[in-house]
Each structure stands twice: as C-alpha cells, then as structure tokens.
Tab-separated table of C-alpha atoms (C1' of nucleotides) in Angstrom:
chain	number	residue	atom	x	y	z
A	230	UNK	CA	34.373	13.597	1.719
A	231	UNK	CA	30.720	13.301	2.343
A	232	UNK	CA	29.351	16.676	1.277
A	233	UNK	CA	27.466	15.105	-1.616
A	234	UNK	CA	23.774	14.142	-1.364
A	235	UNK	CA	22.222	17.415	-2.581
A	236	UNK	CA	19.075	18.932	-1.173
A	237	UNK	CA	16.554	17.622	-3.716
A	238	UNK	CA	17.809	14.077	-3.691
A	239	UNK	CA	18.768	12.461	-6.986
A	240	UNK	CA	16.429	9.566	-7.635
A	241	UNK	CA	18.674	7.794	-10.127
A	242	UNK	CA	16.946	5.020	-12.045
A	243	UNK	CA	13.838	5.685	-9.963
A	244	UNK	CA	13.244	9.145	-11.422
A	245	UNK	CA	11.170	7.820	-14.312
A	246	UNK	CA	10.091	4.466	-12.927
A	247	UNK	CA	6.311	4.198	-13.206
A	248	UNK	CA	5.972	1.911	-10.194
A	249	UNK	CA	7.837	4.241	-7.867
A	250	UNK	CA	6.039	7.333	-9.140
A	251	UNK	CA	2.692	5.575	-8.804
A	252	UNK	CA	3.542	4.816	-5.186
A	253	UNK	CA	4.456	8.440	-4.385
A	254	UNK	CA	1.375	9.750	-6.191
A	255	UNK	CA	-0.873	7.304	-4.421
A	256	UNK	CA	0.514	8.257	-1.030
A	257	UNK	CA	-0.358	11.847	-1.850
A	258	UNK	CA	-3.863	10.887	-2.967
A	259	UNK	CA	-4.467	8.910	0.223
A	260	UNK	CA	-3.204	11.814	2.286
A	261	UNK	CA	-5.756	14.062	0.562
A	262	UNK	CA	-8.496	11.575	1.434
A	263	UNK	CA	-7.510	11.394	5.086
A	264	UNK	CA	-7.229	15.179	5.294
A	265	UNK	CA	-10.861	15.333	4.245
A	266	UNK	CA	-12.253	12.387	6.199
A	267	UNK	CA	-9.962	12.096	9.209
A	268	UNK	CA	-12.751	12.746	11.691
A	269	UNK	CA	-15.257	10.284	10.156
A	270	UNK	CA	-13.293	7.090	10.670
A	271	UNK	CA	-13.846	6.448	6.964
A	272	UNK	CA	-11.128	4.730	4.937
A	273	UNK	CA	-10.623	4.796	1.151
A	274	UNK	CA	-11.130	1.040	1.043
A	275	UNK	CA	-14.491	1.061	2.806
A	276	UNK	CA	-15.732	4.128	0.948
A	277	UNK	CA	-14.890	2.612	-2.434
A	278	UNK	CA	-16.685	-0.608	-1.500
A	279	UNK	CA	-19.825	1.346	-0.665
A	280	UNK	CA	-19.625	3.290	-3.936
A	281	UNK	CA	-19.282	0.137	-6.037
A	282	UNK	CA	-22.101	-1.624	-4.194
A	283	UNK	CA	-24.245	1.447	-4.819
A	284	UNK	CA	-23.455	1.268	-8.537
A	285	UNK	CA	-24.118	-2.503	-8.631
A	286	UNK	CA	-27.058	-3.382	-6.381
A	287	UNK	CA	-27.039	-7.055	-5.463
A	288	UNK	CA	-23.441	-7.623	-6.517
A	289	UNK	CA	-21.930	-10.913	-5.383
A	290	UNK	CA	-19.328	-10.552	-2.695
A	291	UNK	CA	-16.621	-12.338	-4.654
A	292	UNK	CA	-17.242	-10.237	-7.759
A	293	UNK	CA	-16.851	-7.114	-5.653
A	294	UNK	CA	-13.630	-8.452	-4.150
A	295	UNK	CA	-12.301	-9.184	-7.613
A	296	UNK	CA	-13.150	-5.718	-8.964
A	297	UNK	CA	-11.374	-4.009	-6.069
A	298	UNK	CA	-8.398	-6.408	-5.961
A	299	UNK	CA	-9.244	-7.535	-2.444
A	300	UNK	CA	-8.894	-11.145	-1.308
A	301	UNK	CA	-12.201	-12.924	-0.582
A	302	UNK	CA	-10.998	-13.735	2.927
A	303	UNK	CA	-10.487	-10.069	3.709
A	304	UNK	CA	-13.685	-9.019	1.979
A	305	UNK	CA	-15.647	-11.399	4.202
A	306	UNK	CA	-14.348	-9.732	7.338
A	307	UNK	CA	-15.042	-6.217	6.101
A	308	UNK	CA	-18.555	-7.077	4.853
A	309	UNK	CA	-19.425	-8.613	8.186
A	310	UNK	CA	-18.423	-5.355	9.872
A	311	UNK	CA	-20.349	-3.212	7.370
A	312	UNK	CA	-23.414	-5.399	7.915
A	313	UNK	CA	-23.109	-5.041	11.697
A	314	UNK	CA	-22.765	-1.277	11.216
A	315	UNK	CA	-26.061	-1.384	9.316
A	316	UNK	CA	-24.574	-0.064	6.078
A	317	UNK	CA	-25.188	-3.125	3.878
A	318	UNK	CA	-27.575	-6.078	3.618
A	319	UNK	CA	-26.414	-9.537	2.650
A	320	UNK	CA	-28.898	-11.909	1.053
A	321	UNK	CA	-28.353	-15.550	0.120
A	322	UNK	CA	-30.055	-15.939	-3.278
A	323	UNK	CA	-32.284	-18.974	-3.881
A	324	UNK	CA	-30.616	-19.924	-7.154
A	325	UNK	CA	-27.167	-20.307	-5.583
A	326	UNK	CA	-27.180	-20.671	-1.863
A	327	UNK	CA	-23.403	-20.408	-1.598
A	328	UNK	CA	-23.434	-16.792	-2.686
A	329	UNK	CA	-23.983	-13.493	-0.891
A	330	UNK	CA	-25.730	-10.653	-2.706
A	331	UNK	CA	-24.927	-7.282	-1.298
A	332	UNK	CA	-26.953	-4.084	-1.260
A	333	UNK	CA	-26.679	-0.793	0.527
A	334	UNK	CA	-29.167	-0.117	3.281
A	335	UNK	CA	-30.859	3.273	3.484
A	336	UNK	CA	-28.249	4.135	6.075
A	337	UNK	CA	-25.482	3.108	3.679
A	338	UNK	CA	-26.951	5.194	0.865
A	339	UNK	CA	-27.360	8.135	3.210
A	340	UNK	CA	-23.734	7.846	4.252
A	341	UNK	CA	-22.300	8.049	0.751
A	342	UNK	CA	-24.789	10.779	-0.204
A	343	UNK	CA	-23.683	12.795	2.794
A	344	UNK	CA	-20.030	12.480	1.785
A	345	UNK	CA	-20.268	12.631	-2.005
A	346	UNK	CA	-19.436	16.317	-2.186
A	347	UNK	CA	-16.397	16.047	0.031
A	348	UNK	CA	-15.273	12.965	-1.851
A	349	UNK	CA	-15.281	14.881	-5.128
A	350	UNK	CA	-13.513	17.815	-3.480
A	351	UNK	CA	-10.824	15.526	-2.138
A	352	UNK	CA	-10.343	13.916	-5.549
A	353	UNK	CA	-9.943	17.351	-7.114
A	354	UNK	CA	-7.508	18.445	-4.467
A	355	UNK	CA	-5.370	15.346	-4.922
A	356	UNK	CA	-4.601	16.418	-8.492
A	357	UNK	CA	-4.910	20.178	-7.976
A	358	UNK	CA	-1.342	20.736	-9.114
A	359	UNK	CA	-2.298	19.550	-12.607
A	360	UNK	CA	-4.135	21.668	-15.172
A	361	UNK	CA	-7.671	20.494	-16.056
A	362	UNK	CA	-6.528	18.986	-19.348
A	363	UNK	CA	-3.677	17.204	-17.622
A	364	UNK	CA	-6.052	15.745	-15.042
A	365	UNK	CA	-8.252	14.313	-17.761
A	366	UNK	CA	-5.205	12.874	-19.523
A	367	UNK	CA	-3.904	11.325	-16.318
A	368	UNK	CA	-7.240	9.741	-15.498
A	369	UNK	CA	-7.557	8.344	-19.025
A	370	UNK	CA	-4.064	6.852	-18.928
A	371	UNK	CA	-4.628	5.332	-15.485
A	372	UNK	CA	-7.923	3.841	-16.648
A	373	UNK	CA	-6.135	2.252	-19.553
A	374	UNK	CA	-3.363	0.989	-17.285
A	375	UNK	CA	-5.855	-0.466	-14.823
A	376	UNK	CA	-7.818	-2.134	-17.613
A	377	UNK	CA	-10.721	0.175	-16.869
A	378	UNK	CA	-10.877	2.256	-20.046
A	379	UNK	CA	-13.745	2.256	-22.499
A	380	UNK	CA	-12.792	-0.282	-25.209
B	271	UNK	CA	-34.690	-9.561	-8.925
B	272	UNK	CA	-30.975	-9.791	-8.554
B	273	UNK	CA	-29.767	-10.363	-12.100
B	274	UNK	CA	-28.093	-6.943	-12.160
B	275	UNK	CA	-24.375	-6.530	-11.401
B	276	UNK	CA	-23.032	-6.923	-14.974
B	277	UNK	CA	-19.854	-8.739	-15.840
B	278	UNK	CA	-17.478	-5.772	-16.048
B	279	UNK	CA	-18.577	-4.184	-12.820
B	280	UNK	CA	-19.745	-0.572	-12.863
B	281	UNK	CA	-17.382	1.507	-10.777
B	282	UNK	CA	-19.737	4.430	-10.224
B	283	UNK	CA	-18.073	7.510	-8.774
B	284	UNK	CA	-14.836	5.532	-8.607
B	285	UNK	CA	-14.506	5.240	-12.387
B	286	UNK	CA	-12.611	8.520	-12.687
B	287	UNK	CA	-11.281	8.910	-9.173
B	288	UNK	CA	-7.519	9.471	-9.340
B	289	UNK	CA	-6.856	7.893	-5.949
B	290	UNK	CA	-8.647	4.669	-6.781
B	291	UNK	CA	-7.092	4.433	-10.230
B	292	UNK	CA	-3.658	5.106	-8.774
B	293	UNK	CA	-4.188	2.226	-6.369
B	294	UNK	CA	-5.192	-0.211	-9.114
B	295	UNK	CA	-2.331	0.925	-11.351
B	296	UNK	CA	0.156	0.586	-8.524
B	297	UNK	CA	-1.022	-2.916	-7.699
B	298	UNK	CA	-0.390	-3.842	-11.313
B	299	UNK	CA	3.063	-2.247	-11.242
B	300	UNK	CA	3.990	-4.123	-8.058
B	301	UNK	CA	2.735	-7.360	-9.580
B	302	UNK	CA	5.049	-6.776	-12.546
B	303	UNK	CA	7.960	-6.280	-10.141
B	304	UNK	CA	7.240	-9.466	-8.217
B	305	UNK	CA	6.785	-11.433	-11.436
B	306	UNK	CA	10.325	-10.445	-12.346
B	307	UNK	CA	11.997	-10.729	-8.938
B	308	UNK	CA	9.925	-13.336	-7.113
B	309	UNK	CA	12.853	-15.723	-6.753
B	310	UNK	CA	15.367	-13.131	-5.480
B	311	UNK	CA	13.602	-12.149	-2.275
B	312	UNK	CA	13.940	-8.559	-3.470
B	313	UNK	CA	11.179	-6.051	-2.696
B	314	UNK	CA	10.377	-2.778	-4.476
B	315	UNK	CA	11.075	-0.898	-1.245
B	316	UNK	CA	14.546	-2.313	-0.695
B	317	UNK	CA	15.500	-2.077	-4.361
B	318	UNK	CA	14.486	1.582	-4.545
B	319	UNK	CA	16.510	2.340	-1.413
B	320	UNK	CA	19.596	0.798	-2.985
B	321	UNK	CA	19.065	2.770	-6.212
B	322	UNK	CA	18.740	6.096	-4.387
B	323	UNK	CA	21.767	5.399	-2.193
B	324	UNK	CA	23.706	4.575	-5.352
B	325	UNK	CA	22.655	7.903	-6.873
B	326	UNK	CA	23.518	9.798	-3.639
B	327	UNK	CA	26.635	8.322	-2.057
B	328	UNK	CA	26.893	9.255	1.604
B	329	UNK	CA	23.259	10.322	1.891
B	330	UNK	CA	22.010	10.817	5.422
B	331	UNK	CA	19.577	8.164	6.562
B	332	UNK	CA	16.822	10.633	7.429
B	333	UNK	CA	17.108	12.407	4.094
B	334	UNK	CA	16.707	9.071	2.361
B	335	UNK	CA	13.681	8.261	4.472
B	336	UNK	CA	12.147	11.598	3.598
B	337	UNK	CA	12.712	11.191	-0.146
B	338	UNK	CA	11.067	7.765	-0.153
B	339	UNK	CA	8.229	8.702	2.243
B	340	UNK	CA	9.375	6.171	4.830
B	341	UNK	CA	9.295	6.879	8.568
B	342	UNK	CA	12.733	7.193	10.201
B	343	UNK	CA	11.813	4.427	12.633
B	344	UNK	CA	11.163	1.993	9.811
B	345	UNK	CA	14.195	3.137	7.840
B	346	UNK	CA	16.420	2.369	10.839
B	347	UNK	CA	15.286	-1.240	10.927
B	348	UNK	CA	15.689	-1.767	7.199
B	349	UNK	CA	19.131	-0.140	7.113
B	350	UNK	CA	20.342	-2.337	9.937
B	351	UNK	CA	19.307	-5.386	7.951
B	352	UNK	CA	20.908	-4.128	4.735
B	353	UNK	CA	24.112	-3.467	6.671
B	354	UNK	CA	24.069	-6.972	8.141
B	355	UNK	CA	23.503	-8.327	4.625
B	356	UNK	CA	26.653	-6.482	3.590
B	357	UNK	CA	24.877	-4.303	1.034
B	358	UNK	CA	25.481	-0.887	2.653
B	359	UNK	CA	28.012	0.809	4.944
B	360	UNK	CA	26.952	3.251	7.629
B	361	UNK	CA	29.444	5.857	8.792
B	362	UNK	CA	29.035	8.370	11.612
B	363	UNK	CA	30.511	11.614	10.245
B	364	UNK	CA	32.873	13.636	12.471
B	365	UNK	CA	31.032	16.908	11.919
B	366	UNK	CA	27.700	15.546	13.256
B	367	UNK	CA	27.999	12.443	15.328
B	368	UNK	CA	24.219	11.947	15.484
B	369	UNK	CA	23.996	11.235	11.769
B	370	UNK	CA	24.507	8.137	9.657
B	371	UNK	CA	25.967	8.469	6.176
B	372	UNK	CA	25.077	5.599	3.924
B	373	UNK	CA	26.932	4.130	0.960
B	374	UNK	CA	26.623	1.010	-1.083
B	375	UNK	CA	29.254	-1.647	-0.585
B	376	UNK	CA	30.797	-3.349	-3.608
B	377	UNK	CA	28.339	-6.137	-2.954
B	378	UNK	CA	25.457	-3.640	-2.953
B	379	UNK	CA	26.613	-2.099	-6.217
B	380	UNK	CA	27.038	-5.539	-7.739
B	381	UNK	CA	23.524	-6.456	-6.724
B	382	UNK	CA	21.843	-3.513	-8.423
B	383	UNK	CA	24.115	-3.858	-11.452
B	384	UNK	CA	23.093	-7.490	-11.746
B	385	UNK	CA	19.416	-6.575	-11.664
B	386	UNK	CA	19.378	-3.279	-13.577
B	387	UNK	CA	18.354	-4.874	-16.848
B	388	UNK	CA	15.498	-6.833	-15.365
B	389	UNK	CA	14.409	-3.770	-13.418
B	390	UNK	CA	14.079	-1.771	-16.630
B	391	UNK	CA	12.298	-4.667	-18.312
B	392	UNK	CA	9.831	-4.878	-15.462
B	393	UNK	CA	9.187	-1.125	-15.584
B	394	UNK	CA	8.494	-1.374	-19.307
B	395	UNK	CA	6.207	-4.324	-18.863
B	396	UNK	CA	4.203	-2.542	-16.183
B	397	UNK	CA	3.147	0.080	-18.738
B	398	UNK	CA	3.310	-2.110	-21.833
B	399	UNK	CA	-0.349	-1.512	-22.605
B	400	UNK	CA	0.397	2.167	-23.243
B	401	UNK	CA	1.951	3.529	-26.425
B	402	UNK	CA	5.465	5.005	-26.049
B	403	UNK	CA	4.138	8.563	-26.167
B	404	UNK	CA	1.513	7.755	-23.582
B	405	UNK	CA	4.128	6.259	-21.270
B	406	UNK	CA	6.184	9.425	-21.415
B	407	UNK	CA	3.097	11.524	-20.752
B	408	UNK	CA	2.090	9.354	-17.806
B	409	UNK	CA	5.551	9.513	-16.258
B	410	UNK	CA	5.677	13.289	-16.691
B	411	UNK	CA	2.267	13.746	-15.064
B	412	UNK	CA	3.157	11.444	-12.182
B	413	UNK	CA	6.420	13.301	-11.640
B	414	UNK	CA	4.488	16.530	-11.435
B	415	UNK	CA	1.962	14.988	-9.076
B	416	UNK	CA	4.697	13.593	-6.844
B	417	UNK	CA	6.532	16.927	-6.801
B	418	UNK	CA	9.361	15.298	-8.720
B	419	UNK	CA	9.211	17.149	-12.018
B	420	UNK	CA	11.897	19.464	-13.348
B	421	UNK	CA	10.800	22.988	-12.293
C	127	DT	C1'	-15.027	-32.282	-8.127
C	128	DA	C1'	-15.289	-27.304	-8.305
C	129	DT	C1'	-17.000	-23.028	-6.395
C	130	DT	C1'	-18.469	-19.462	-2.719
C	131	DG	C1'	-17.621	-17.757	1.215
C	132	DT	C1'	-15.663	-18.151	6.090
C	133	DT	C1'	-12.351	-18.735	9.814
C	134	DA	C1'	-7.955	-18.605	11.718
C	135	DT	C1'	-3.591	-17.031	11.381
C	136	DA	C1'	0.761	-14.987	9.966
C	137	DC	C1'	3.433	-11.615	7.725
C	138	DT	C1'	4.598	-7.166	5.952
C	139	DC	C1'	4.042	-2.074	6.180
C	140	DT	C1'	3.288	1.565	8.495
C	141	DA	C1'	2.558	4.620	12.607
C	142	DT	C1'	3.501	6.436	17.376
C	143	DA	C1'	5.849	7.231	21.577
C	144	DA	C1'	9.701	7.060	24.521
C	145	DC	C1'	14.469	6.927	24.551
C	146	DT	C1'	19.912	8.078	23.582
C	147	DA	C1'	23.382	10.835	22.042
C	148	DT	C1'	24.607	14.567	20.079
C	149	DA	C1'	24.133	19.573	18.621
D	1438	DT	C1'	15.998	23.041	23.469
D	1439	DA	C1'	16.083	20.879	19.114
D	1440	DT	C1'	17.711	17.248	16.017
D	1441	DA	C1'	19.211	12.283	14.226
D	1442	DG	C1'	18.557	8.062	14.883
D	1443	DT	C1'	16.938	3.916	17.636
D	1444	DT	C1'	13.879	0.731	20.058
D	1445	DA	C1'	9.623	-1.263	21.174
D	1446	DT	C1'	5.156	-1.883	20.037
D	1447	DA	C1'	0.669	-1.532	18.043
D	1448	DG	C1'	-2.302	-1.286	14.172
D	1449	DA	C1'	-3.613	-1.647	9.248
D	1450	DG	C1'	-3.587	-4.246	5.181
D	1451	DT	C1'	-2.785	-8.295	2.946
D	1452	DA	C1'	-1.593	-13.257	2.275
D	1453	DT	C1'	-2.349	-18.450	2.700
D	1454	DA	C1'	-4.484	-22.676	4.102
D	1455	DA	C1'	-8.077	-25.404	5.894
D	1456	DC	C1'	-12.850	-25.718	6.190
D	1457	DA	C1'	-18.302	-25.919	5.487
D	1458	DA	C1'	-21.975	-25.542	2.459
D	1459	DT	C1'	-23.513	-25.854	-1.996
D	1460	DA	C1'	-23.270	-26.643	-6.973
DNA sequence: TATTGTTATACTCTATAACTATA
DNA sequence: TATAGTTATAGAGTATAACAATA
C-alpha cells in the first residue's frame, strides 16, 4: 500500500548534506530580504553590489564581479543599468584605459544609507530562530567556508 | 586618486551578512557537486529529488515539491522527464484520483546506488576546509535554520 | 599575445495564471 | 468550493563565445 510518506518528509541522505541545507537556508534568507524590500524593487544582488562599491571606492568592475561571483558579462549589463539610474559613476582611468573604476554617486550613497537599518533588520530576522551565540558561530563558519574569514 | 580597492576586497556591511555568506557558500557547494558529476548530466536538483523519493516510497508529488521548495508547476515538468527516462513510476491512487504517487524504478534505485559514494565524497569536499567538529556544528545550525532539525 | 570590458545570445530556474479532473 | 496536478508562458539569473580597445 501507499500509506507511507509521513508528514514531515524523510530527507534520507539529504538530511545532513551541506549543499542541500545551504540551499534551503539561502531560500529562507532571500525570502526575508524580499519581505523587507518587496516594494522598493531592490534585489539582494544589486544591494550587495552597492554595499561593496561603497566599501571600495573606485573598485574595478572585474574585481567587483570576481568578489561577488558574478560573470563579467552580466556585471557589465547591471552596471550600465545602475549608471543610467544615477546610482554609480564609471570612470576610465588614465593608467589603464581598458578598465572601469566604479564609485557610488551621492544618490547611490543616499540609497544604501536610507536602507541600511532595514537591511540589518532583515539579516537579523533571517537567523532569528538561532540564539545570538549560534548566529555568531554560523557566520564565522560560513565566512571560513566562503574563504572570507580573517586569516 | 584611485589606488584604493585593495586586493582582498572589503565587503563592508556584507562581511557578516548571513544571506550573502549563504549564497557564496552555496555556490561553492554546487561547484563541488558539478566537479564530481559534470560528466553524468546529473544536477543537484534532480539528484535530491531521487534521494527523497527513495526515502519516501509512494510520496505524493506535491508533498515532494513542498519539501524541496519547488513549485508544483516545475515539479510536474521534471517528474514527467524522470518518468520518460525510466527513473520513476507515477501511480494514480484509487482513494484520490487527483494525486500522483511516486516511486523509484529499479533503474532509479540503481542510479542513486551507483552515485552514493561520490555524492558523499562531494559533500565532504564541499566543507573540507572545516574541521570535523565545525562541520557537524554547521550542519546542525543549517538544519535549525531550514526548520529541519530534530525538535 | 593577453587582458578588460562589452554585446549578443542561449539555457536553466523559477514564478504566475489558467486549465482539468477529481474531491 | 477547494484541492492535485498540468500546461503555457514569462521573467530572472547565469553561461558562453565573439568582439573591440588597450596593454
């Protein structure tokens, strides 16, 4: 008979697979972001680009793409849109005229400043089920996993 | 001048954002999967479906979709393909003729059996940078975050 | 020759709405 | 009326290859 398949589904070999759990956890984190920013038309990808540009004024476009694991081809399209939206400036430096140096405009800085509080709130909410110590541990382990820990 | 933007890029507010770190970590985990299974034409999504069906013989299609956070519409398409590939059977149960109960075929079971070892190896490799204790901690925290921990 | 960025394009995932057949 | 699944389709996100300009 077919009365098996219990209510909380058995995950089998998936139950402790890091890749699968990372996917589920990330879906939840993205959902928290969209809950907070649904009305703004702001995506996690664009917001993280703006934050990293803010932390690295004049960063080369390809370096930014590399840091965020985005293909240069796709970065080009997004940067063109952000420039047209007036959020970033792109400057061709004299010492290497192939490159594009990127900075936030005042409008770009104002945008992330206006959303910084809600961004932090969303990040907290995404891991609200964890105790404070657990959150710190999780972040530290993910930093290590992503090659982003302090050496 | 523009000589800022240091080699390991500053991540700013992103440096300890769980959502961003989860994304980077998941990209790495997926890369580990594809390194292992590139030649097989096997994707993480399909492989995880087969594993969960194996652990829940006769599971309803919608329940499976729910457990894996996949929309029913997309699950329908994938299941039709897996059935045509001879990996799963779909049976309409007599007690609810709207439903589809899914089971692995012998071929489906053989496929996951043939790849189980490499799947475990890939999962290990994805978190190889962590110490054994750290891996267990990470998995436990992710299970909690994904609502998949033992209550 | 190699590198930086761009364009064009295709492919996969995912999302929504309208539909059917059953309950 | 509500539910399970299906179809069609549209939209992100992401991938590759060919190219121009520059080093």
